[in-house]
Amino acid sequence: MAVDSSAGTRTAPRRGPAPWVAMYHSVSDCPDDPYRITVTPDRLEQQLRWLALRGVRGVSMAELLAARARGEGRRLAGLTFDDGYADFVDHALPVLRRLDFGATLFVLPGRLGGDNAWDPLGPRKPLLTADGIRQAARAGIEIGSHGLTHIDLTTADDLRLKAEVVESRAALEELLDAPVNGFCYPYGTLDQRAVEAVRSAGYRYACGIDPGPLTGPLALPRLHVGQNDDAVRLFLKFRLHRLRRRPVEGL
């Protein structure tokens, strides 16, 4: 509860509209994609230029939330890339550099140099190695945790949940020699138990997809953006996002 020092009374925490946060995954030419999580580099650039033409700049979650905390950032959109696919460095990073945009990359330190084995239908796509993650970080990309191995945290027992949340952060901080403050729930699924585990691990924010009543700094909603999202679909998605999503306390 916030305190109004001028009146000496307690006021309710500020609740602002849910920030615009786009959720991407793989960036490559991949016609075989049953999960619709791949966008081509050309489509990504079209989508990000659509934001730029409207005076909106894509930034990392850290930059977005810092701006919102200052009462600013209405012309910022968070850009997030889940899973840490190797194609991020080859295809997404050059687009971000051309537009001078930032982003947050959520990676899996328990699968460095592996592939997306959690997707039973494939296709198999390589994940970043430790060197690839460091390369992204050196380019100014914020690195966050996506857990150790990409499991649904709502079905994990207590020991596994703690390992996925705590050990992934420790591994990334050792790899980067820098703090890791962001978390992303695998599959976008979360419950109160998962949120409390993330809170206890010391993360400052966490992203889901549609967290429902749990919406807050540790359960931020995001917009899925895919290959079929042209200018019209993007307009509708971004316009409806703030109408459909709950306000976020403290933002």
Short mmCIF file of C-alpha atoms in Angstrom, two decimals:
data_model
loop_
_atom_site.label_atom_id
_atom_site.label_comp_id
_atom_site.label_asym_id
_atom_site.label_seq_id
_atom_site.Cartn_x
_atom_site.Cartn_y
_atom_site.Cartn_z
CA MET A 1 0.00 0.00 0.00
CA ALA A 2 1.44 3.37 -1.04
CA VAL A 3 1.52 6.33 1.37
CA ASP A 4 0.48 9.86 0.42
CA SER A 5 2.94 11.86 2.54
CA SER A 6 1.24 15.17 1.86
CA ALA A 7 -2.06 13.99 3.31
CA GLY A 8 -0.72 11.46 5.77
CA THR A 9 -3.09 8.83 4.44
CA ARG A 10 -2.58 5.53 2.69
CA THR A 11 -3.54 5.25 -0.96
CA ALA A 12 -4.08 2.24 -3.20
CA PRO A 13 -1.17 1.13 -5.41
CA ARG A 14 -1.26 2.64 -8.88
CA ARG A 15 -2.70 0.28 -11.49
CA GLY A 16 -1.83 1.09 -15.08
CA PRO A 17 -2.87 -0.59 -18.33
CA ALA A 18 -0.99 -3.75 -19.21
CA PRO A 19 2.18 -2.78 -21.11
CA TRP A 20 2.58 -3.87 -24.71
CA VAL A 21 4.87 -6.90 -24.71
CA ALA A 22 5.35 -8.93 -27.88
CA MET A 23 6.25 -12.62 -27.58
CA TYR A 24 8.44 -14.12 -30.30
CA HIS A 25 10.26 -17.44 -30.50
CA SER A 26 12.24 -18.58 -33.55
CA VAL A 27 13.28 -16.26 -36.40
CA SER A 28 14.11 -18.24 -39.54
CA ASP A 29 12.75 -19.56 -42.82
CA CYS A 30 10.80 -22.61 -41.64
CA PRO A 31 7.70 -23.63 -43.64
CA ASP A 32 7.21 -26.71 -41.42
CA ASP A 33 6.07 -25.22 -38.09
CA PRO A 34 3.04 -26.92 -36.48
CA TYR A 35 3.25 -24.65 -33.43
CA ARG A 36 3.30 -21.40 -35.44
CA ILE A 37 6.17 -19.98 -33.38
CA THR A 38 8.46 -19.09 -36.30
CA VAL A 39 8.62 -15.78 -38.14
CA THR A 40 10.89 -15.10 -41.08
CA PRO A 41 13.50 -12.36 -40.75
CA ASP A 42 11.65 -10.29 -43.36
CA ARG A 43 8.36 -10.58 -41.49
CA LEU A 44 10.02 -9.67 -38.21
CA GLU A 45 11.47 -6.54 -39.79
CA GLN A 46 8.08 -5.59 -41.27
CA GLN A 47 6.43 -5.99 -37.86
CA LEU A 48 9.05 -3.97 -36.02
CA ARG A 49 9.02 -1.25 -38.65
CA TRP A 50 5.24 -1.10 -38.19
CA LEU A 51 5.91 -0.21 -34.55
CA ALA A 52 8.57 2.33 -35.48
CA LEU A 53 6.30 4.08 -37.98
CA ARG A 54 3.80 4.61 -35.17
CA GLY A 55 6.39 6.16 -32.92
CA VAL A 56 6.75 3.05 -30.77
CA ARG A 57 10.21 1.74 -29.94
CA GLY A 58 10.91 -1.88 -29.08
CA VAL A 59 12.93 -2.33 -25.89
CA SER A 60 13.96 -4.93 -23.34
CA MET A 61 11.69 -5.73 -20.43
CA ALA A 62 14.16 -4.09 -18.07
CA GLU A 63 14.01 -0.82 -20.00
CA LEU A 64 10.24 -0.97 -20.39
CA LEU A 65 9.57 -1.58 -16.69
CA ALA A 66 12.08 1.05 -15.58
CA ALA A 67 10.34 3.59 -17.81
CA ARG A 68 6.91 2.60 -16.53
CA ALA A 69 8.13 2.98 -12.95
CA ARG A 70 9.03 6.60 -13.78
CA GLY A 71 5.56 7.20 -15.18
CA GLU A 72 6.91 7.08 -18.74
CA GLY A 73 7.19 4.49 -21.48
CA ARG A 74 3.79 4.84 -23.14
CA ARG A 75 5.53 4.78 -26.53
CA LEU A 76 7.60 1.70 -25.71
CA ALA A 77 6.85 -1.95 -26.44
CA GLY A 78 8.64 -4.85 -24.80
CA LEU A 79 10.14 -7.36 -27.23
CA THR A 80 10.71 -10.87 -25.88
CA PHE A 81 12.13 -13.97 -27.56
CA ASP A 82 11.51 -17.28 -25.80
CA ASP A 83 13.59 -20.47 -25.71
CA GLY A 84 16.92 -19.06 -26.88
CA TYR A 85 16.98 -20.40 -30.43
CA ALA A 86 20.34 -20.14 -32.18
CA ASP A 87 18.69 -18.26 -35.04
CA PHE A 88 18.23 -15.25 -32.73
CA VAL A 89 21.86 -14.22 -33.22
CA ASP A 90 21.85 -14.91 -36.96
CA HIS A 91 18.48 -13.41 -37.91
CA ALA A 92 16.77 -11.43 -35.13
CA LEU A 93 19.77 -9.52 -33.83
CA PRO A 94 20.63 -7.88 -37.19
CA VAL A 95 17.02 -6.64 -37.50
CA LEU A 96 17.08 -5.21 -33.99
CA ARG A 97 20.38 -3.48 -34.69
CA ARG A 98 19.10 -1.87 -37.90
CA LEU A 99 16.15 -0.37 -36.05
CA ASP A 100 18.07 0.43 -32.85
CA PHE A 101 15.60 -1.69 -30.87
CA GLY A 102 16.29 -3.65 -27.73
CA ALA A 103 14.86 -6.98 -26.57
CA THR A 104 14.89 -9.60 -23.85
CA LEU A 105 15.99 -13.14 -24.68
CA PHE A 106 14.73 -15.87 -22.33
CA VAL A 107 17.07 -18.88 -22.41
CA LEU A 108 17.41 -22.39 -20.96
CA PRO A 109 20.81 -22.92 -19.32
CA GLY A 110 20.02 -26.59 -18.84
CA ARG A 111 19.84 -27.10 -22.63
CA LEU A 112 22.77 -25.05 -23.91
CA GLY A 113 23.62 -26.12 -27.46
CA GLY A 114 20.72 -28.57 -27.46
CA ASP A 115 17.42 -28.35 -29.29
CA ASN A 116 13.68 -27.93 -28.66
CA ALA A 117 13.16 -31.51 -27.52
CA TRP A 118 10.02 -30.46 -25.60
CA ASP A 119 8.14 -30.00 -28.91
CA PRO A 120 7.04 -33.53 -29.86
CA LEU A 121 5.98 -32.56 -33.39
CA GLY A 122 9.26 -30.84 -34.22
CA PRO A 123 10.92 -29.63 -36.30
CA ARG A 124 14.14 -29.75 -34.29
CA LYS A 125 15.84 -26.38 -33.99
CA PRO A 126 19.21 -25.73 -32.34
CA LEU A 127 19.45 -23.62 -29.22
CA LEU A 128 22.15 -21.09 -28.39
CA THR A 129 25.39 -22.21 -26.83
CA ALA A 130 26.94 -20.35 -23.91
CA ASP A 131 29.03 -18.35 -26.38
CA GLY A 132 25.91 -17.43 -28.35
CA ILE A 133 24.17 -16.15 -25.24
CA ARG A 134 27.23 -14.08 -24.33
CA GLN A 135 27.28 -12.69 -27.87
CA ALA A 136 23.66 -11.57 -27.55
CA ALA A 137 24.38 -9.99 -24.16
CA ARG A 138 27.40 -8.11 -25.53
CA ALA A 139 25.10 -6.70 -28.23
CA GLY A 140 22.93 -5.16 -25.52
CA ILE A 141 20.23 -7.84 -25.34
CA GLU A 142 18.84 -8.49 -21.87
CA ILE A 143 19.13 -12.15 -20.89
CA GLY A 144 16.45 -13.73 -18.72
CA SER A 145 15.72 -17.24 -17.48
CA HIS A 146 13.17 -19.55 -19.09
CA GLY A 147 13.85 -22.21 -16.49
CA LEU A 148 16.46 -24.93 -16.81
CA THR A 149 14.83 -27.36 -19.21
CA HIS A 150 11.43 -26.01 -20.36
CA ILE A 151 8.90 -27.86 -18.23
CA ASP A 152 5.44 -26.83 -17.10
CA LEU A 153 6.13 -25.44 -13.63
CA THR A 154 2.55 -25.97 -12.51
CA THR A 155 3.08 -29.75 -12.70
CA ALA A 156 6.57 -29.84 -11.10
CA ASP A 157 7.14 -31.08 -7.55
CA ASP A 158 8.70 -28.69 -5.04
CA LEU A 159 12.30 -29.78 -5.63
CA ARG A 160 12.01 -29.59 -9.41
CA LEU A 161 10.26 -26.24 -9.25
CA LYS A 162 13.01 -24.76 -7.10
CA ALA A 163 15.72 -26.15 -9.37
CA GLU A 164 14.11 -24.75 -12.52
CA VAL A 165 13.71 -21.30 -11.00
CA VAL A 166 16.71 -20.90 -8.68
CA GLU A 167 19.40 -22.94 -10.42
CA SER A 168 18.65 -21.47 -13.85
CA ARG A 169 19.21 -17.97 -12.51
CA ALA A 170 22.45 -18.96 -10.77
CA ALA A 171 23.74 -20.67 -13.92
CA LEU A 172 23.01 -17.65 -16.10
CA GLU A 173 24.55 -15.20 -13.66
CA GLU A 174 27.71 -17.31 -13.63
CA LEU A 175 27.71 -17.55 -17.43
CA LEU A 176 27.22 -13.80 -17.88
CA ASP A 177 28.95 -12.51 -14.75
CA ALA A 178 25.97 -10.18 -14.39
CA PRO A 179 22.60 -10.12 -12.57
CA VAL A 180 19.62 -11.88 -14.12
CA ASN A 181 16.36 -10.25 -13.07
CA GLY A 182 13.77 -11.58 -15.49
CA PHE A 183 11.96 -14.91 -15.74
CA CYS A 184 9.57 -16.37 -18.31
CA TYR A 185 7.22 -19.24 -17.48
CA PRO A 186 7.61 -22.13 -19.95
CA TYR A 187 4.49 -22.57 -22.08
CA GLY A 188 3.22 -19.36 -20.46
CA THR A 189 1.58 -21.45 -17.73
CA LEU A 190 1.70 -20.38 -14.11
CA ASP A 191 -0.14 -20.63 -10.83
CA GLN A 192 0.26 -19.02 -7.42
CA ARG A 193 2.84 -21.61 -6.38
CA ALA A 194 5.02 -20.90 -9.42
CA VAL A 195 4.71 -17.15 -8.87
CA GLU A 196 5.80 -17.51 -5.25
CA ALA A 197 8.79 -19.62 -6.30
CA VAL A 198 9.84 -16.91 -8.75
CA ARG A 199 9.39 -14.26 -6.08
CA SER A 200 11.45 -16.24 -3.55
CA ALA A 201 14.24 -16.69 -6.12
CA GLY A 202 14.63 -12.91 -6.28
CA TYR A 203 13.45 -12.15 -9.79
CA ARG A 204 12.13 -8.62 -10.31
CA TYR A 205 9.63 -9.52 -13.04
CA ALA A 206 8.27 -12.53 -14.87
CA CYS A 207 6.33 -13.02 -18.10
CA GLY A 208 3.50 -15.38 -18.92
CA ILE A 209 0.93 -15.15 -21.70
CA ASP A 210 -2.51 -14.62 -20.18
CA PRO A 211 -2.08 -14.94 -16.40
CA GLY A 212 -5.66 -13.98 -15.61
CA PRO A 213 -6.22 -12.87 -12.00
CA LEU A 214 -2.52 -13.38 -11.17
CA THR A 215 -1.54 -10.47 -13.44
CA GLY A 216 1.22 -8.39 -11.86
CA PRO A 217 4.97 -7.69 -12.09
CA LEU A 218 5.65 -11.42 -11.61
CA ALA A 219 2.91 -12.46 -14.04
CA LEU A 220 3.00 -10.07 -16.97
CA PRO A 221 0.75 -10.73 -19.99
CA ARG A 222 2.17 -10.79 -23.52
CA LEU A 223 0.99 -10.81 -27.12
CA HIS A 224 1.92 -13.75 -29.32
CA VAL A 225 3.23 -12.43 -32.65
CA GLY A 226 3.49 -14.84 -35.56
CA GLN A 227 4.18 -15.08 -39.26
CA ASN A 228 0.58 -14.25 -40.23
CA ASP A 229 0.48 -10.99 -38.28
CA ASP A 230 0.43 -8.29 -40.93
CA ALA A 231 -0.27 -4.59 -40.27
CA VAL A 232 -4.01 -5.06 -39.81
CA ARG A 233 -3.67 -7.98 -37.42
CA LEU A 234 -0.97 -6.20 -35.44
CA PHE A 235 -3.16 -3.12 -35.08
CA LEU A 236 -6.03 -5.22 -33.75
CA LYS A 237 -3.81 -7.22 -31.41
CA PHE A 238 -2.16 -4.21 -29.87
CA ARG A 239 -5.40 -2.25 -29.67
CA LEU A 240 -7.34 -5.06 -28.01
CA HIS A 241 -4.52 -6.07 -25.67
CA ARG A 242 -5.08 -3.22 -23.24
CA LEU A 243 -8.84 -3.66 -23.39
CA ARG A 244 -8.74 -7.38 -22.60
CA ARG A 245 -5.87 -7.57 -20.12
CA ARG A 246 -6.19 -6.62 -16.48
CA PRO A 247 -4.42 -3.47 -15.28
CA VAL A 248 -1.02 -4.23 -13.72
CA GLU A 249 -0.47 -3.05 -10.16
CA GLY A 250 2.46 -0.72 -9.81
CA LEU A 251 2.85 -0.10 -13.57
#
